[in-house]
Amino acid sequence: MRRPMVAGNWKMHGTRASVAALIKGLGKQALPGGVDVAVFPPGVYIDQAIKGLQDKKVAVGAQNCAVEQKQGALTGEVSPEQFADVGCKLVLVGHSERRQMGETNEMLNRKFAVAQAAGLVPVLCVGETLEQRQAGETLEVVGQQLGSIIEAFGVEVFAKAVIAYEPVWAIGTGLTATPQQAQDVHAAIRAQLAAKDPEVAKGVRLLYGGSVKAANAVELFGMPDIDGGLVGGASLDADEFGAICRAAGN
Ligand code: PGA
């Protein structure tokens, strides 16, 4: 059995005061023991989140990292070793909002590798745009994004990684993939991994992301290949996020 995971991506939201309020709200949530819960605050609030959430057993991750593992002369970047040093456990790799800014599969391969080398768990984000879905290219696009990592490093690296399928058209739009649409892509991702190594495929957590809310989480998480969610907007509301975490524990 795969242990479900719910991760909250706070994106570029928050102030010191609102982060404190969100942490306090999360502190009041009854989080299910059988679910891994993580949040990804903006970098400047990571330390605040780690300190505020340590009793809650909520892991904290970074939304992005440099292409270099260690510290060095790279103005404006933060290395995965530095994130690990302050207590981060995970890092998002290839969120569509960063792919749209020009991050290529090649850059993301490097980020994935240096993140793992630094001891962080990469959460590889994949997903198609609306145009690609309408053109019937969903599985091809997602297959290439995933295949890029598999070809570079082998499928075994997914024994210590998480994958998030996030259709770009469902992110922040209020449009959610139907449970069946999401399941179809998740099944294809697992099959692509299984073709190389069935054991790795069976163990890897596949999260769905794109307008996940408490109201749709139970149905989505009930699908056989959906092991939880990567939640954007709804993760900024502690009660809503808590309810999504509980939905994964059902
Ligand atoms: P959303 O974002 O839940 O606001 O759609 C999901 C994400 O981008 O990870």
PDB file of C-alpha atoms and ligand atoms in Angstrom:
ATOM      1  CA  MET A   1       0.000   0.000   0.000  1.00  0.00           C
ATOM      2  CA  ARG A   2       1.265   3.439  -0.875  1.00  0.00           C
ATOM      3  CA  ARG A   3       1.063   6.004   1.892  1.00  0.00           C
ATOM      4  CA  PRO A   4      -0.996   8.965   0.692  1.00  0.00           C
ATOM      5  CA  MET A   5       0.519  12.433   0.560  1.00  0.00           C
ATOM      6  CA  VAL A   6      -1.036  15.872   0.487  1.00  0.00           C
ATOM      7  CA  ALA A   7       1.228  18.807  -0.283  1.00  0.00           C
ATOM      8  CA  GLY A   8       0.356  22.483  -0.157  1.00  0.00           C
ATOM      9  CA  ASN A   9       2.086  24.778  -2.609  1.00  0.00           C
ATOM     10  CA  TRP A  10       1.800  28.298  -1.197  1.00  0.00           C
ATOM     11  CA  LYS A  11       3.404  29.760  -4.347  1.00  0.00           C
ATOM     12  CA  MET A  12       4.363  33.446  -3.980  1.00  0.00           C
ATOM     13  CA  HIS A  13       1.705  34.136  -1.360  1.00  0.00           C
ATOM     14  CA  GLY A  14       2.017  35.352   2.177  1.00  0.00           C
ATOM     15  CA  THR A  15       3.530  37.771   4.632  1.00  0.00           C
ATOM     16  CA  ARG A  16       5.155  37.016   7.950  1.00  0.00           C
ATOM     17  CA  ALA A  17       1.785  37.739   9.587  1.00  0.00           C
ATOM     18  CA  SER A  18      -0.348  35.645   7.229  1.00  0.00           C
ATOM     19  CA  VAL A  19       2.123  32.747   7.397  1.00  0.00           C
ATOM     20  CA  ALA A  20       1.902  32.871  11.205  1.00  0.00           C
ATOM     21  CA  ALA A  21      -1.893  32.765  10.968  1.00  0.00           C
ATOM     22  CA  LEU A  22      -1.816  29.857   8.514  1.00  0.00           C
ATOM     23  CA  ILE A  23       0.593  27.898  10.721  1.00  0.00           C
ATOM     24  CA  LYS A  24      -1.660  28.539  13.705  1.00  0.00           C
ATOM     25  CA  GLY A  25      -4.666  27.346  11.705  1.00  0.00           C
ATOM     26  CA  LEU A  26      -2.834  24.208  10.595  1.00  0.00           C
ATOM     27  CA  GLY A  27      -1.930  23.581  14.216  1.00  0.00           C
ATOM     28  CA  LYS A  28      -5.617  23.236  15.018  1.00  0.00           C
ATOM     29  CA  GLN A  29      -6.299  20.686  12.291  1.00  0.00           C
ATOM     30  CA  ALA A  30      -6.762  17.036  13.078  1.00  0.00           C
ATOM     31  CA  LEU A  31      -4.370  15.618  10.501  1.00  0.00           C
ATOM     32  CA  PRO A  32      -4.734  11.911   9.741  1.00  0.00           C
ATOM     33  CA  GLY A  33      -1.831   9.813  10.980  1.00  0.00           C
ATOM     34  CA  GLY A  34      -1.635   7.724   7.830  1.00  0.00           C
ATOM     35  CA  VAL A  35      -1.018  10.615   5.455  1.00  0.00           C
ATOM     36  CA  ASP A  36       2.240  12.452   4.735  1.00  0.00           C
ATOM     37  CA  VAL A  37       1.514  16.173   4.826  1.00  0.00           C
ATOM     38  CA  ALA A  38       3.893  18.766   3.410  1.00  0.00           C
ATOM     39  CA  VAL A  39       3.847  22.477   2.668  1.00  0.00           C
ATOM     40  CA  PHE A  40       5.967  24.516   0.271  1.00  0.00           C
ATOM     41  CA  PRO A  41       6.181  28.120   1.488  1.00  0.00           C
ATOM     42  CA  PRO A  42       7.990  30.936  -0.302  1.00  0.00           C
ATOM     43  CA  GLY A  43      11.694  30.615   0.516  1.00  0.00           C
ATOM     44  CA  VAL A  44      11.814  33.527   2.943  1.00  0.00           C
ATOM     45  CA  TYR A  45       9.167  31.905   5.146  1.00  0.00           C
ATOM     46  CA  ILE A  46      10.570  28.371   5.154  1.00  0.00           C
ATOM     47  CA  ASP A  47      12.338  28.772   8.489  1.00  0.00           C
ATOM     48  CA  GLN A  48       9.188  30.239  10.049  1.00  0.00           C
ATOM     49  CA  ALA A  49       7.140  27.305   8.733  1.00  0.00           C
ATOM     50  CA  ILE A  50       9.635  24.670   9.891  1.00  0.00           C
ATOM     51  CA  LYS A  51       9.721  26.113  13.410  1.00  0.00           C
ATOM     52  CA  GLY A  52       5.969  26.567  13.554  1.00  0.00           C
ATOM     53  CA  LEU A  53       5.061  23.139  12.227  1.00  0.00           C
ATOM     54  CA  GLN A  54       7.634  20.861  13.847  1.00  0.00           C
ATOM     55  CA  ASP A  55       5.170  19.555  16.452  1.00  0.00           C
ATOM     56  CA  LYS A  56       2.593  18.890  13.716  1.00  0.00           C
ATOM     57  CA  LYS A  57       4.823  16.519  11.764  1.00  0.00           C
ATOM     58  CA  VAL A  58       4.221  18.558   8.619  1.00  0.00           C
ATOM     59  CA  ALA A  59       7.222  18.396   6.317  1.00  0.00           C
ATOM     60  CA  VAL A  60       8.400  21.587   4.673  1.00  0.00           C
ATOM     61  CA  GLY A  61       9.762  21.820   1.166  1.00  0.00           C
ATOM     62  CA  ALA A  62      11.091  24.365  -1.315  1.00  0.00           C
ATOM     63  CA  GLN A  63       9.232  25.415  -4.452  1.00  0.00           C
ATOM     64  CA  ASN A  64      12.369  25.430  -6.576  1.00  0.00           C
ATOM     65  CA  CYS A  65      16.127  25.025  -6.249  1.00  0.00           C
ATOM     66  CA  ALA A  66      19.297  25.867  -8.117  1.00  0.00           C
ATOM     67  CA  VAL A  67      20.824  23.569 -10.740  1.00  0.00           C
ATOM     68  CA  GLU A  68      23.910  23.285  -8.514  1.00  0.00           C
ATOM     69  CA  GLN A  69      23.952  21.056  -5.454  1.00  0.00           C
ATOM     70  CA  LYS A  70      26.299  22.999  -3.198  1.00  0.00           C
ATOM     71  CA  GLN A  71      26.772  26.632  -2.332  1.00  0.00           C
ATOM     72  CA  GLY A  72      28.621  28.853  -4.769  1.00  0.00           C
ATOM     73  CA  ALA A  73      28.638  31.985  -6.894  1.00  0.00           C
ATOM     74  CA  LEU A  74      25.108  31.906  -8.268  1.00  0.00           C
ATOM     75  CA  THR A  75      23.392  35.165  -7.463  1.00  0.00           C
ATOM     76  CA  GLY A  76      19.761  34.900  -6.481  1.00  0.00           C
ATOM     77  CA  GLU A  77      19.662  31.111  -6.338  1.00  0.00           C
ATOM     78  CA  VAL A  78      19.393  28.742  -3.364  1.00  0.00           C
ATOM     79  CA  SER A  79      20.992  25.329  -3.577  1.00  0.00           C
ATOM     80  CA  PRO A  80      19.314  22.101  -2.500  1.00  0.00           C
ATOM     81  CA  GLU A  81      22.010  21.592   0.133  1.00  0.00           C
ATOM     82  CA  GLN A  82      21.082  24.950   1.619  1.00  0.00           C
ATOM     83  CA  PHE A  83      17.404  24.022   1.689  1.00  0.00           C
ATOM     84  CA  ALA A  84      18.310  20.719   3.338  1.00  0.00           C
ATOM     85  CA  ASP A  85      20.517  22.600   5.809  1.00  0.00           C
ATOM     86  CA  VAL A  86      17.568  24.623   7.124  1.00  0.00           C
ATOM     87  CA  GLY A  87      15.408  21.512   7.428  1.00  0.00           C
ATOM     88  CA  CYS A  88      13.583  21.139   4.104  1.00  0.00           C
ATOM     89  CA  LYS A  89      12.726  17.594   3.139  1.00  0.00           C
ATOM     90  CA  LEU A  90      11.349  18.024  -0.380  1.00  0.00           C
ATOM     91  CA  VAL A  91      11.531  20.281  -3.401  1.00  0.00           C
ATOM     92  CA  LEU A  92       9.158  20.861  -6.305  1.00  0.00           C
ATOM     93  CA  VAL A  93      10.844  20.297  -9.662  1.00  0.00           C
ATOM     94  CA  GLY A  94       9.260  21.519 -12.868  1.00  0.00           C
ATOM     95  CA  HIS A  95       6.075  23.162 -11.684  1.00  0.00           C
ATOM     96  CA  SER A  96       4.291  24.376 -14.809  1.00  0.00           C
ATOM     97  CA  GLU A  97       4.590  27.979 -13.665  1.00  0.00           C
ATOM     98  CA  ARG A  98       8.358  27.532 -13.843  1.00  0.00           C
ATOM     99  CA  ARG A  99       8.298  25.552 -17.075  1.00  0.00           C
ATOM    100  CA  GLN A 100       6.349  28.471 -18.550  1.00  0.00           C
ATOM    101  CA  MET A 101       9.171  30.784 -17.439  1.00  0.00           C
ATOM    102  CA  GLY A 102      11.558  28.781 -19.610  1.00  0.00           C
ATOM    103  CA  GLU A 103      12.729  25.843 -17.503  1.00  0.00           C
ATOM    104  CA  THR A 104      13.531  23.039 -19.898  1.00  0.00           C
ATOM    105  CA  ASN A 105      13.552  19.289 -19.318  1.00  0.00           C
ATOM    106  CA  GLU A 106      17.359  19.503 -19.396  1.00  0.00           C
ATOM    107  CA  MET A 107      17.474  22.038 -16.572  1.00  0.00           C
ATOM    108  CA  LEU A 108      14.905  20.048 -14.642  1.00  0.00           C
ATOM    109  CA  ASN A 109      16.959  16.879 -15.022  1.00  0.00           C
ATOM    110  CA  ARG A 110      19.782  18.698 -13.267  1.00  0.00           C
ATOM    111  CA  LYS A 111      17.549  20.063 -10.539  1.00  0.00           C
ATOM    112  CA  PHE A 112      16.103  16.612  -9.953  1.00  0.00           C
ATOM    113  CA  ALA A 113      19.565  15.069  -9.671  1.00  0.00           C
ATOM    114  CA  VAL A 114      21.110  17.709  -7.414  1.00  0.00           C
ATOM    115  CA  ALA A 115      18.029  17.681  -5.186  1.00  0.00           C
ATOM    116  CA  GLN A 116      18.363  13.942  -4.645  1.00  0.00           C
ATOM    117  CA  ALA A 117      22.105  14.237  -4.150  1.00  0.00           C
ATOM    118  CA  ALA A 118      21.409  16.774  -1.397  1.00  0.00           C
ATOM    119  CA  GLY A 119      19.001  14.368   0.283  1.00  0.00           C
ATOM    120  CA  LEU A 120      15.781  16.122  -0.729  1.00  0.00           C
ATOM    121  CA  VAL A 121      12.823  14.276  -2.226  1.00  0.00           C
ATOM    122  CA  PRO A 122      12.019  15.818  -5.597  1.00  0.00           C
ATOM    123  CA  VAL A 123       8.340  16.212  -6.469  1.00  0.00           C
ATOM    124  CA  LEU A 124       8.457  16.133 -10.261  1.00  0.00           C
ATOM    125  CA  CYS A 125       5.539  18.068 -11.750  1.00  0.00           C
ATOM    126  CA  VAL A 126       4.252  17.119 -15.190  1.00  0.00           C
ATOM    127  CA  GLY A 127       1.213  18.166 -17.174  1.00  0.00           C
ATOM    128  CA  GLU A 128      -0.191  19.310 -20.473  1.00  0.00           C
ATOM    129  CA  THR A 129      -1.618  22.653 -21.580  1.00  0.00           C
ATOM    130  CA  LEU A 130      -5.189  23.037 -22.798  1.00  0.00           C
ATOM    131  CA  GLU A 131      -4.008  23.203 -26.421  1.00  0.00           C
ATOM    132  CA  GLN A 132      -2.037  19.999 -26.002  1.00  0.00           C
ATOM    133  CA  ARG A 133      -5.028  18.227 -24.438  1.00  0.00           C
ATOM    134  CA  GLN A 134      -7.327  19.409 -27.196  1.00  0.00           C
ATOM    135  CA  ALA A 135      -4.826  18.191 -29.786  1.00  0.00           C
ATOM    136  CA  GLY A 136      -4.824  14.750 -28.153  1.00  0.00           C
ATOM    137  CA  GLU A 137      -1.192  15.105 -27.052  1.00  0.00           C
ATOM    138  CA  THR A 138      -1.621  14.715 -23.283  1.00  0.00           C
ATOM    139  CA  LEU A 139       0.036  11.331 -22.867  1.00  0.00           C
ATOM    140  CA  GLU A 140       2.820  12.206 -25.275  1.00  0.00           C
ATOM    141  CA  VAL A 141       3.670  15.447 -23.450  1.00  0.00           C
ATOM    142  CA  VAL A 142       3.529  13.911 -19.994  1.00  0.00           C
ATOM    143  CA  GLY A 143       5.439  10.888 -21.265  1.00  0.00           C
ATOM    144  CA  GLN A 144       8.238  13.122 -22.548  1.00  0.00           C
ATOM    145  CA  GLN A 145       8.465  15.128 -19.324  1.00  0.00           C
ATOM    146  CA  LEU A 146       8.758  11.922 -17.324  1.00  0.00           C
ATOM    147  CA  GLY A 147      10.874  10.157 -19.928  1.00  0.00           C
ATOM    148  CA  SER A 148      13.466  12.910 -19.751  1.00  0.00           C
ATOM    149  CA  ILE A 149      14.311  11.910 -16.157  1.00  0.00           C
ATOM    150  CA  ILE A 150      14.081   8.170 -16.860  1.00  0.00           C
ATOM    151  CA  GLU A 151      16.444   8.414 -19.827  1.00  0.00           C
ATOM    152  CA  ALA A 152      18.948  10.532 -17.915  1.00  0.00           C
ATOM    153  CA  PHE A 153      19.096   8.605 -14.655  1.00  0.00           C
ATOM    154  CA  GLY A 154      17.106   5.380 -14.959  1.00  0.00           C
ATOM    155  CA  VAL A 155      13.762   4.594 -13.414  1.00  0.00           C
ATOM    156  CA  GLU A 156      15.251   3.672 -10.009  1.00  0.00           C
ATOM    157  CA  VAL A 157      15.518   7.349  -9.059  1.00  0.00           C
ATOM    158  CA  PHE A 158      11.738   7.311  -8.604  1.00  0.00           C
ATOM    159  CA  ALA A 159      12.156   5.057  -5.584  1.00  0.00           C
ATOM    160  CA  LYS A 160      13.005   8.310  -3.782  1.00  0.00           C
ATOM    161  CA  ALA A 161      10.784  10.792  -5.570  1.00  0.00           C
ATOM    162  CA  VAL A 162       7.167  11.797  -5.944  1.00  0.00           C
ATOM    163  CA  ILE A 163       5.379  12.675  -9.172  1.00  0.00           C
ATOM    164  CA  ALA A 164       2.592  15.243  -9.451  1.00  0.00           C
ATOM    165  CA  TYR A 165       0.335  15.259 -12.485  1.00  0.00           C
ATOM    166  CA  GLU A 166      -0.966  18.783 -12.881  1.00  0.00           C
ATOM    167  CA  PRO A 167      -2.844  19.613 -16.061  1.00  0.00           C
ATOM    168  CA  VAL A 168      -1.944  23.248 -16.735  1.00  0.00           C
ATOM    169  CA  TRP A 169      -5.534  24.091 -17.658  1.00  0.00           C
ATOM    170  CA  ALA A 170      -6.705  23.005 -14.203  1.00  0.00           C
ATOM    171  CA  ILE A 171      -4.187  25.021 -12.181  1.00  0.00           C
ATOM    172  CA  GLY A 172      -5.725  28.007 -10.433  1.00  0.00           C
ATOM    173  CA  THR A 173      -8.651  28.003 -12.833  1.00  0.00           C
ATOM    174  CA  GLY A 174     -11.284  26.254 -10.736  1.00  0.00           C
ATOM    175  CA  LEU A 175     -11.487  23.651 -13.529  1.00  0.00           C
ATOM    176  CA  THR A 176     -10.582  20.241 -12.179  1.00  0.00           C
ATOM    177  CA  ALA A 177      -9.784  17.208 -14.251  1.00  0.00           C
ATOM    178  CA  THR A 178     -12.514  14.653 -13.696  1.00  0.00           C
ATOM    179  CA  PRO A 179     -11.408  11.774 -11.516  1.00  0.00           C
ATOM    180  CA  GLN A 180     -11.405   9.568 -14.613  1.00  0.00           C
ATOM    181  CA  GLN A 181      -9.348  12.030 -16.702  1.00  0.00           C
ATOM    182  CA  ALA A 182      -6.802  12.240 -13.898  1.00  0.00           C
ATOM    183  CA  GLN A 183      -6.800   8.484 -13.319  1.00  0.00           C
ATOM    184  CA  ASP A 184      -6.158   7.828 -17.025  1.00  0.00           C
ATOM    185  CA  VAL A 185      -3.002   9.945 -16.979  1.00  0.00           C
ATOM    186  CA  HIS A 186      -1.862   8.552 -13.627  1.00  0.00           C
ATOM    187  CA  ALA A 187      -2.281   5.023 -14.963  1.00  0.00           C
ATOM    188  CA  ALA A 188      -0.219   5.939 -18.038  1.00  0.00           C
ATOM    189  CA  ILE A 189       2.535   7.389 -15.842  1.00  0.00           C
ATOM    190  CA  ARG A 190       2.614   4.256 -13.724  1.00  0.00           C
ATOM    191  CA  ALA A 191       2.656   2.068 -16.830  1.00  0.00           C
ATOM    192  CA  GLN A 192       5.593   4.028 -18.250  1.00  0.00           C
ATOM    193  CA  LEU A 193       7.530   3.391 -15.031  1.00  0.00           C
ATOM    194  CA  ALA A 194       6.366  -0.238 -14.845  1.00  0.00           C
ATOM    195  CA  ALA A 195       7.724  -0.948 -18.308  1.00  0.00           C
ATOM    196  CA  LYS A 196      11.190  -0.394 -16.801  1.00  0.00           C
ATOM    197  CA  ASP A 197      10.670  -1.549 -13.233  1.00  0.00           C
ATOM    198  CA  PRO A 198       7.333  -2.802 -11.876  1.00  0.00           C
ATOM    199  CA  GLU A 199       8.435  -2.528  -8.239  1.00  0.00           C
ATOM    200  CA  VAL A 200       9.380   1.139  -8.552  1.00  0.00           C
ATOM    201  CA  ALA A 201       6.115   1.812 -10.393  1.00  0.00           C
ATOM    202  CA  LYS A 202       4.107   0.158  -7.645  1.00  0.00           C
ATOM    203  CA  GLY A 203       5.757   2.173  -4.895  1.00  0.00           C
ATOM    204  CA  VAL A 204       5.909   5.685  -6.292  1.00  0.00           C
ATOM    205  CA  ARG A 205       3.330   8.195  -5.112  1.00  0.00           C
ATOM    206  CA  LEU A 206       1.449   9.982  -7.895  1.00  0.00           C
ATOM    207  CA  LEU A 207      -0.281  13.168  -6.755  1.00  0.00           C
ATOM    208  CA  TYR A 208      -2.959  14.997  -8.663  1.00  0.00           C
ATOM    209  CA  GLY A 209      -2.840  18.799  -8.768  1.00  0.00           C
ATOM    210  CA  GLY A 210      -5.145  21.400 -10.281  1.00  0.00           C
ATOM    211  CA  SER A 211      -7.957  23.067  -8.316  1.00  0.00           C
ATOM    212  CA  VAL A 212      -8.093  20.374  -5.658  1.00  0.00           C
ATOM    213  CA  LYS A 213     -10.577  21.322  -2.929  1.00  0.00           C
ATOM    214  CA  ALA A 214     -12.204  19.557  -0.022  1.00  0.00           C
ATOM    215  CA  ALA A 215     -15.303  19.162  -2.202  1.00  0.00           C
ATOM    216  CA  ASN A 216     -13.564  17.158  -4.948  1.00  0.00           C
ATOM    217  CA  ALA A 217     -10.711  15.536  -3.019  1.00  0.00           C
ATOM    218  CA  VAL A 218     -12.518  12.395  -1.857  1.00  0.00           C
ATOM    219  CA  GLU A 219     -13.521  11.429  -5.376  1.00  0.00           C
ATOM    220  CA  LEU A 220     -10.098  12.183  -6.861  1.00  0.00           C
ATOM    221  CA  PHE A 221      -8.158  10.413  -4.105  1.00  0.00           C
ATOM    222  CA  GLY A 222     -10.487   7.433  -4.437  1.00  0.00           C
ATOM    223  CA  MET A 223      -9.066   6.575  -7.856  1.00  0.00           C
ATOM    224  CA  PRO A 224      -6.679   3.623  -7.848  1.00  0.00           C
ATOM    225  CA  ASP A 225      -3.584   5.459  -9.128  1.00  0.00           C
ATOM    226  CA  ILE A 226      -4.112   8.782  -7.343  1.00  0.00           C
ATOM    227  CA  ASP A 227      -2.166   8.793  -4.093  1.00  0.00           C
ATOM    228  CA  GLY A 228      -2.979  12.287  -2.880  1.00  0.00           C
ATOM    229  CA  GLY A 229      -2.775  15.847  -4.066  1.00  0.00           C
ATOM    230  CA  LEU A 230      -0.606  18.866  -4.725  1.00  0.00           C
ATOM    231  CA  VAL A 231      -2.792  21.757  -3.653  1.00  0.00           C
ATOM    232  CA  GLY A 232      -2.296  25.413  -4.558  1.00  0.00           C
ATOM    233  CA  GLY A 233      -5.009  27.946  -3.730  1.00  0.00           C
ATOM    234  CA  ALA A 234      -6.866  25.757  -1.246  1.00  0.00           C
ATOM    235  CA  SER A 235      -3.685  25.187   0.778  1.00  0.00           C
ATOM    236  CA  LEU A 236      -3.772  28.836   1.910  1.00  0.00           C
ATOM    237  CA  ASP A 237      -6.893  28.110   3.937  1.00  0.00           C
ATOM    238  CA  ALA A 238      -6.015  25.937   6.930  1.00  0.00           C
ATOM    239  CA  ASP A 239      -9.508  24.482   7.379  1.00  0.00           C
ATOM    240  CA  GLU A 240      -9.830  23.626   3.698  1.00  0.00           C
ATOM    241  CA  PHE A 241      -6.341  22.136   3.561  1.00  0.00           C
ATOM    242  CA  GLY A 242      -7.007  20.132   6.712  1.00  0.00           C
ATOM    243  CA  ALA A 243     -10.174  18.752   5.146  1.00  0.00           C
ATOM    244  CA  ILE A 244      -8.218  17.759   2.004  1.00  0.00           C
ATOM    245  CA  CYS A 245      -5.645  15.964   4.162  1.00  0.00           C
ATOM    246  CA  ARG A 246      -8.419  14.094   5.935  1.00  0.00           C
ATOM    247  CA  ALA A 247      -9.916  13.131   2.563  1.00  0.00           C
ATOM    248  CA  ALA A 248      -6.627  11.417   1.739  1.00  0.00           C
ATOM    249  CA  GLY A 249      -6.830   9.465   4.970  1.00  0.00           C
ATOM    250  CA  ASN A 250     -10.180   7.914   4.150  1.00  0.00           C
TER     251      ASN A 250
HETATM  252  P1  PGA B   1      -4.279  25.106  -7.627  1.00  0.00           P
HETATM  253  O1  PGA B   1      -2.702  24.949  -7.883  1.00  0.00           O
HETATM  254  O2  PGA B   1      -4.650  24.087  -6.578  1.00  0.00           O
HETATM  255  O3  PGA B   1      -4.459  26.520  -7.145  1.00  0.00           O
HETATM  256  O4  PGA B   1      -4.967  24.855  -8.913  1.00  0.00           O
HETATM  257  C1  PGA B   1      -2.099  23.687  -7.934  1.00  0.00           C
HETATM  258  C2  PGA B   1      -0.625  23.838  -8.174  1.00  0.00           C
HETATM  259  O5  PGA B   1      -0.219  24.693  -8.962  1.00  0.00           O
HETATM  260  O6  PGA B   1       0.193  23.096  -7.603  1.00  0.00           O
END
